[in-house]
mmCIF file of C-alpha atoms in Angstrom:
data_model
loop_
_atom_site.group_PDB
_atom_site.id
_atom_site.type_symbol
_atom_site.label_atom_id
_atom_site.label_comp_id
_atom_site.label_asym_id
_atom_site.label_seq_id
_atom_site.Cartn_x
_atom_site.Cartn_y
_atom_site.Cartn_z
ATOM 1 C CA LYS A 1 140.197 16.764 -138.109
ATOM 2 C CA GLN A 2 141.568 16.564 -134.602
ATOM 3 C CA GLU A 3 144.799 14.611 -134.251
ATOM 4 C CA VAL A 4 146.531 13.761 -130.994
ATOM 5 C CA THR A 5 150.215 12.900 -130.841
ATOM 6 C CA GLN A 6 152.285 11.602 -127.949
ATOM 7 C CA ILE A 7 156.037 11.794 -127.779
ATOM 8 C CA PRO A 8 158.057 9.766 -127.027
ATOM 9 C CA ALA A 9 156.489 6.426 -127.932
ATOM 10 C CA ALA A 10 158.606 4.701 -125.291
ATOM 11 C CA LEU A 11 160.652 5.848 -122.328
ATOM 12 C CA SER A 12 162.921 4.028 -119.896
ATOM 13 C CA VAL A 13 164.138 5.739 -116.724
ATOM 14 C CA PRO A 14 165.796 4.715 -113.451
ATOM 15 C CA GLU A 15 163.703 4.645 -110.308
ATOM 16 C CA GLY A 16 163.404 7.967 -108.517
ATOM 17 C CA GLU A 17 163.676 10.136 -111.600
ATOM 18 C CA ASN A 18 161.181 12.886 -112.353
ATOM 19 C CA LEU A 19 159.787 12.655 -115.868
ATOM 20 C CA VAL A 20 157.509 14.396 -118.325
ATOM 21 C CA LEU A 21 155.251 12.843 -120.922
ATOM 22 C CA ASN A 22 154.062 15.002 -123.788
ATOM 23 C CA CYS A 23 150.775 15.211 -125.645
ATOM 24 C CA SER A 24 149.904 17.579 -128.492
ATOM 25 C CA PHE A 25 146.659 18.157 -130.364
ATOM 26 C CA THR A 26 145.992 19.970 -133.611
ATOM 27 C CA ASP A 27 142.638 21.661 -132.851
ATOM 28 C CA SER A 28 142.602 23.871 -129.763
ATOM 29 C CA ALA A 29 138.788 23.796 -129.592
ATOM 30 C CA ILE A 30 138.580 21.051 -126.984
ATOM 31 C CA TYR A 31 136.207 20.529 -124.092
ATOM 32 C CA ASN A 32 138.610 18.625 -121.881
ATOM 33 C CA LEU A 33 141.726 16.476 -121.909
ATOM 34 C CA GLN A 34 142.274 13.265 -119.991
ATOM 35 C CA TRP A 35 145.297 11.190 -119.115
ATOM 36 C CA PHE A 36 144.818 7.443 -118.776
ATOM 37 C CA ARG A 37 147.016 4.612 -117.594
ATOM 38 C CA GLN A 38 146.921 1.185 -119.232
ATOM 39 C CA ASP A 39 148.657 -1.850 -117.772
ATOM 40 C CA PRO A 40 149.516 -4.740 -120.130
ATOM 41 C CA GLY A 41 146.412 -6.740 -121.046
ATOM 42 C CA LYS A 42 144.171 -4.454 -119.005
ATOM 43 C CA GLY A 43 141.663 -1.701 -119.568
ATOM 44 C CA LEU A 44 142.189 2.033 -119.148
ATOM 45 C CA THR A 45 142.219 3.788 -115.806
ATOM 46 C CA SER A 46 141.636 7.520 -115.671
ATOM 47 C CA LEU A 47 144.424 9.460 -113.956
ATOM 48 C CA LEU A 48 143.567 13.118 -114.446
ATOM 49 C CA LEU A 49 140.956 15.131 -116.308
ATOM 50 C CA ILE A 50 141.557 18.792 -117.166
ATOM 51 C CA GLN A 51 138.679 20.981 -118.284
ATOM 52 C CA SER A 52 139.415 23.437 -121.085
ATOM 53 C CA SER A 53 139.141 26.336 -118.630
ATOM 54 C CA GLN A 54 141.769 24.828 -116.314
ATOM 55 C CA ARG A 55 145.550 24.993 -116.531
ATOM 56 C CA GLU A 56 146.487 21.976 -114.459
ATOM 57 C CA GLN A 57 145.341 19.139 -112.247
ATOM 58 C CA THR A 58 147.252 17.265 -109.561
ATOM 59 C CA SER A 59 146.839 13.859 -107.982
ATOM 60 C CA GLY A 60 149.548 12.613 -105.664
ATOM 61 C CA ARG A 61 152.816 12.414 -107.597
ATOM 62 C CA LEU A 62 151.073 13.250 -110.877
ATOM 63 C CA ASN A 63 150.577 16.711 -112.320
ATOM 64 C CA ALA A 64 148.980 17.387 -115.678
ATOM 65 C CA SER A 65 149.092 20.751 -117.388
ATOM 66 C CA LEU A 66 147.120 22.085 -120.314
ATOM 67 C CA ASP A 67 148.012 24.886 -122.725
ATOM 68 C CA LYS A 68 145.046 25.014 -125.060
ATOM 69 C CA SER A 69 146.342 27.835 -127.214
ATOM 70 C CA SER A 70 149.481 25.923 -128.125
ATOM 71 C CA GLY A 71 147.723 22.558 -128.279
ATOM 72 C CA ARG A 72 149.861 20.902 -125.639
ATOM 73 C CA SER A 73 149.562 18.965 -122.429
ATOM 74 C CA THR A 74 152.196 17.413 -120.210
ATOM 75 C CA LEU A 75 151.992 14.731 -117.559
ATOM 76 C CA TYR A 76 154.632 15.144 -114.887
ATOM 77 C CA ILE A 77 155.466 12.135 -112.721
ATOM 78 C CA ALA A 78 157.547 12.884 -109.653
ATOM 79 C CA ALA A 79 159.904 10.402 -108.022
ATOM 80 C CA SER A 80 159.060 7.586 -110.418
ATOM 81 C CA GLN A 81 158.637 4.034 -109.102
ATOM 82 C CA PRO A 82 158.703 0.617 -110.831
ATOM 83 C CA GLY A 83 154.957 0.432 -110.222
ATOM 84 C CA ASP A 84 154.545 3.413 -112.554
ATOM 85 C CA SER A 85 155.577 1.210 -115.481
ATOM 86 C CA ALA A 86 152.646 1.200 -117.907
ATOM 87 C CA THR A 87 151.376 2.846 -121.079
ATOM 88 C CA TYR A 88 150.078 6.379 -120.650
ATOM 89 C CA LEU A 89 147.436 7.666 -123.039
ATOM 90 C CA CYS A 90 146.087 11.157 -123.480
ATOM 91 C CA ALA A 91 142.710 11.842 -125.047
ATOM 92 C CA VAL A 92 140.730 14.966 -125.894
ATOM 93 C CA THR A 93 137.013 15.629 -126.103
ATOM 94 C CA GLY A 94 135.995 18.033 -128.844
ATOM 95 C CA SER A 95 134.259 21.335 -128.132
ATOM 96 C CA SER A 96 130.902 19.864 -129.100
ATOM 97 C CA ASN A 97 131.226 17.785 -125.921
ATOM 98 C CA THR A 98 129.620 14.639 -127.228
ATOM 99 C CA GLY A 99 131.634 12.370 -124.998
ATOM 100 C CA LYS A 100 133.720 11.127 -127.932
ATOM 101 C CA LEU A 101 137.386 10.727 -127.085
ATOM 102 C CA ILE A 102 140.234 11.139 -129.560
ATOM 103 C CA PHE A 103 143.317 9.324 -128.339
ATOM 104 C CA GLY A 104 147.013 9.646 -128.869
ATOM 105 C CA GLN A 105 149.100 6.561 -129.555
ATOM 106 C CA GLY A 106 150.423 6.378 -126.027
ATOM 107 C CA THR A 107 153.821 6.465 -124.304
ATOM 108 C CA THR A 108 155.081 3.199 -122.831
ATOM 109 C CA LEU A 109 157.039 3.897 -119.652
ATOM 110 C CA GLN A 110 159.461 1.534 -117.994
ATOM 111 C CA VAL A 111 160.870 2.479 -114.598
ATOM 112 C CA LYS A 112 163.879 0.359 -113.715
ATOM 113 C CA PRO A 113 164.639 -0.501 -110.053
ATOM 114 C CA ASN B 1 129.324 -2.164 -108.380
ATOM 115 C CA ALA B 2 131.033 -4.369 -110.949
ATOM 116 C CA GLY B 3 131.610 -1.322 -113.169
ATOM 117 C CA VAL B 4 131.946 -2.044 -116.892
ATOM 118 C CA THR B 5 132.177 -5.728 -117.777
ATOM 119 C CA GLN B 6 133.027 -7.286 -121.122
ATOM 120 C CA THR B 7 132.745 -10.846 -122.409
ATOM 121 C CA PRO B 8 134.493 -12.789 -123.742
ATOM 122 C CA LYS B 9 138.058 -11.818 -122.781
ATOM 123 C CA PHE B 10 139.538 -13.636 -125.764
ATOM 124 C CA GLN B 11 138.031 -14.847 -129.042
ATOM 125 C CA VAL B 12 139.374 -16.416 -132.227
ATOM 126 C CA LEU B 13 137.197 -16.309 -135.336
ATOM 127 C CA LYS B 14 137.567 -17.459 -138.886
ATOM 128 C CA THR B 15 137.013 -15.007 -141.722
ATOM 129 C CA GLY B 16 133.306 -14.665 -142.443
ATOM 130 C CA GLN B 17 132.079 -15.803 -139.043
ATOM 131 C CA SER B 18 129.833 -13.596 -136.960
ATOM 132 C CA MET B 19 129.860 -12.888 -133.268
ATOM 133 C CA THR B 20 128.693 -10.472 -130.600
ATOM 134 C CA LEU B 21 130.936 -8.783 -128.063
ATOM 135 C CA GLN B 22 129.057 -8.142 -124.860
ATOM 136 C CA CYS B 23 129.327 -5.019 -122.714
ATOM 137 C CA ALA B 24 127.373 -4.286 -119.554
ATOM 138 C CA GLN B 25 127.533 -1.646 -116.830
ATOM 139 C CA ASP B 26 125.736 -1.464 -113.498
ATOM 140 C CA MET B 27 126.242 2.248 -112.808
ATOM 141 C CA ASN B 28 123.088 3.428 -114.597
ATOM 142 C CA HIS B 29 125.184 5.321 -117.118
ATOM 143 C CA GLU B 30 123.294 6.533 -120.167
ATOM 144 C CA TYR B 31 126.316 7.066 -122.428
ATOM 145 C CA MET B 32 128.162 3.991 -123.672
ATOM 146 C CA SER B 33 130.708 3.538 -126.429
ATOM 147 C CA TRP B 34 132.935 1.029 -128.197
ATOM 148 C CA TYR B 35 136.587 1.596 -129.126
ATOM 149 C CA ARG B 36 139.141 -0.560 -130.848
ATOM 150 C CA GLN B 37 142.845 -0.441 -130.053
ATOM 151 C CA ASP B 38 145.427 -1.354 -132.648
ATOM 152 C CA PRO B 39 149.221 -1.273 -132.208
ATOM 153 C CA GLY B 40 150.628 2.180 -132.759
ATOM 154 C CA MET B 41 147.216 3.743 -133.439
ATOM 155 C CA GLY B 42 145.737 4.426 -130.013
ATOM 156 C CA LEU B 43 142.018 3.860 -129.499
ATOM 157 C CA ARG B 44 139.440 4.732 -132.140
ATOM 158 C CA LEU B 45 135.711 5.147 -131.625
ATOM 159 C CA ILE B 46 133.492 2.595 -133.402
ATOM 160 C CA HIS B 47 129.939 3.360 -132.211
ATOM 161 C CA TYR B 48 128.356 5.134 -129.291
ATOM 162 C CA SER B 49 124.972 5.494 -127.611
ATOM 163 C CA VAL B 50 123.565 8.364 -125.544
ATOM 164 C CA GLY B 51 120.716 6.250 -124.180
ATOM 165 C CA ALA B 52 118.478 3.254 -124.769
ATOM 166 C CA GLY B 53 117.262 3.180 -128.367
ATOM 167 C CA ILE B 54 119.785 5.783 -129.568
ATOM 168 C CA THR B 55 123.040 4.888 -131.321
ATOM 169 C CA ASP B 56 125.405 6.679 -133.668
ATOM 170 C CA GLN B 57 128.570 6.018 -135.631
ATOM 171 C CA GLY B 58 132.058 6.898 -134.551
ATOM 172 C CA GLU B 59 135.267 7.135 -136.539
ATOM 173 C CA VAL B 60 135.507 3.500 -137.749
ATOM 174 C CA PRO B 61 131.969 2.006 -137.882
ATOM 175 C CA ASN B 62 132.240 -0.153 -141.009
ATOM 176 C CA GLY B 63 131.756 -3.878 -140.373
ATOM 177 C CA TYR B 64 130.139 -3.356 -136.966
ATOM 178 C CA ASN B 65 126.541 -3.072 -135.787
ATOM 179 C CA VAL B 66 125.191 -1.975 -132.423
ATOM 180 C CA SER B 67 121.848 -1.699 -130.675
ATOM 181 C CA ARG B 68 120.849 -0.417 -127.259
ATOM 182 C CA SER B 69 117.654 -1.937 -125.903
ATOM 183 C CA THR B 70 118.492 -1.363 -122.217
ATOM 184 C CA THR B 71 120.536 1.152 -120.242
ATOM 185 C CA GLU B 72 122.789 -1.624 -118.951
ATOM 186 C CA ASP B 73 123.828 -3.398 -122.149
ATOM 187 C CA PHE B 74 125.530 -2.283 -125.353
ATOM 188 C CA PRO B 75 126.534 -5.257 -127.533
ATOM 189 C CA LEU B 76 128.805 -4.935 -130.575
ATOM 190 C CA ARG B 77 128.114 -7.257 -133.501
ATOM 191 C CA LEU B 78 130.508 -8.360 -136.193
ATOM 192 C CA LEU B 79 128.365 -9.676 -139.035
ATOM 193 C CA SER B 80 131.150 -11.126 -141.200
ATOM 194 C CA ALA B 81 134.533 -11.003 -139.519
ATOM 195 C CA ALA B 82 137.596 -9.932 -141.499
ATOM 196 C CA PRO B 83 141.305 -10.131 -140.552
ATOM 197 C CA SER B 84 141.341 -6.300 -140.425
ATOM 198 C CA GLN B 85 139.057 -6.550 -137.403
ATOM 199 C CA THR B 86 141.749 -8.275 -135.363
ATOM 200 C CA SER B 87 142.109 -5.883 -132.459
ATOM 201 C CA VAL B 88 141.422 -5.278 -128.789
ATOM 202 C CA TYR B 89 137.943 -3.919 -128.167
ATOM 203 C CA PHE B 90 137.040 -1.700 -125.227
ATOM 204 C CA CYS B 91 133.668 -0.617 -123.982
ATOM 205 C CA ALA B 92 133.291 2.585 -121.969
ATOM 206 C CA SER B 93 130.555 4.517 -120.182
ATOM 207 C CA ILE B 94 129.905 7.901 -118.555
ATOM 208 C CA PRO B 95 126.901 9.285 -116.655
ATOM 209 C CA THR B 96 124.213 11.165 -118.534
ATOM 210 C CA GLY B 97 124.940 14.829 -118.971
ATOM 211 C CA HIS B 98 128.272 14.442 -117.250
ATOM 212 C CA TYR B 99 130.543 14.546 -120.233
ATOM 213 C CA THR B 100 132.943 16.468 -118.051
ATOM 214 C CA ASP B 101 133.394 13.306 -116.034
ATOM 215 C CA THR B 102 135.945 10.663 -116.707
ATOM 216 C CA GLN B 103 134.992 7.630 -118.743
ATOM 217 C CA TYR B 104 134.943 4.149 -117.199
ATOM 218 C CA PHE B 105 136.496 1.461 -119.368
ATOM 219 C CA GLY B 106 135.965 -2.270 -119.358
ATOM 220 C CA PRO B 107 138.882 -4.760 -119.343
ATOM 221 C CA GLY B 108 138.690 -5.375 -123.093
ATOM 222 C CA THR B 109 138.099 -8.255 -125.505
ATOM 223 C CA ARG B 110 141.061 -9.467 -127.545
ATOM 224 C CA LEU B 111 139.785 -10.655 -130.940
ATOM 225 C CA THR B 112 141.782 -12.521 -133.551
ATOM 226 C CA VAL B 113 140.328 -13.148 -137.007
ATOM 227 C CA LEU B 114 142.130 -15.795 -139.041
#
């Protein structure tokens, strides 16, 4: 059974710092991996989607990497801002590609001014 | 486009009551799904549908029913609410055959069962 783990559960950093969020999964047979952002009391917003054949994806100050063989992904946030404060979730789609997402527990990020 | 909409935003039920959580999307997406989010457990799939008239169970289907009579709507029914169903419920959708695409999530329904 696929399990997704995110470490740390919470992170607090000063504004301007570069940071890395970690995501690991137990079964390397995935179709893709997505990173989502969730603001308090809100739904999920997709940040980056990495196909299993890709190594990384970039969007603005965000860079997500994928190492399928080791079952790991990282989300790198450059020059963090208070507006980046939110919960970040990673989720994988299994190799059968049914659209079902398996989520990690999330990392809650606080960026202090 | 309004995207994925969910109603109500908040709901309080008593144990044993029934209710329907509504989900609608105006993007003509064939695939729709329901997740629940509990503290410290991430989101877990309840039920999903790959098109009108087709539904299937996810990871935690017990206590929930779904039907899909139209492409736009995918309601989630709680037949006899239990305190263990206190959670935040999210509906999501993706285009047909585009499982490589990102999923679009609704704003959620926060349900409390007393």
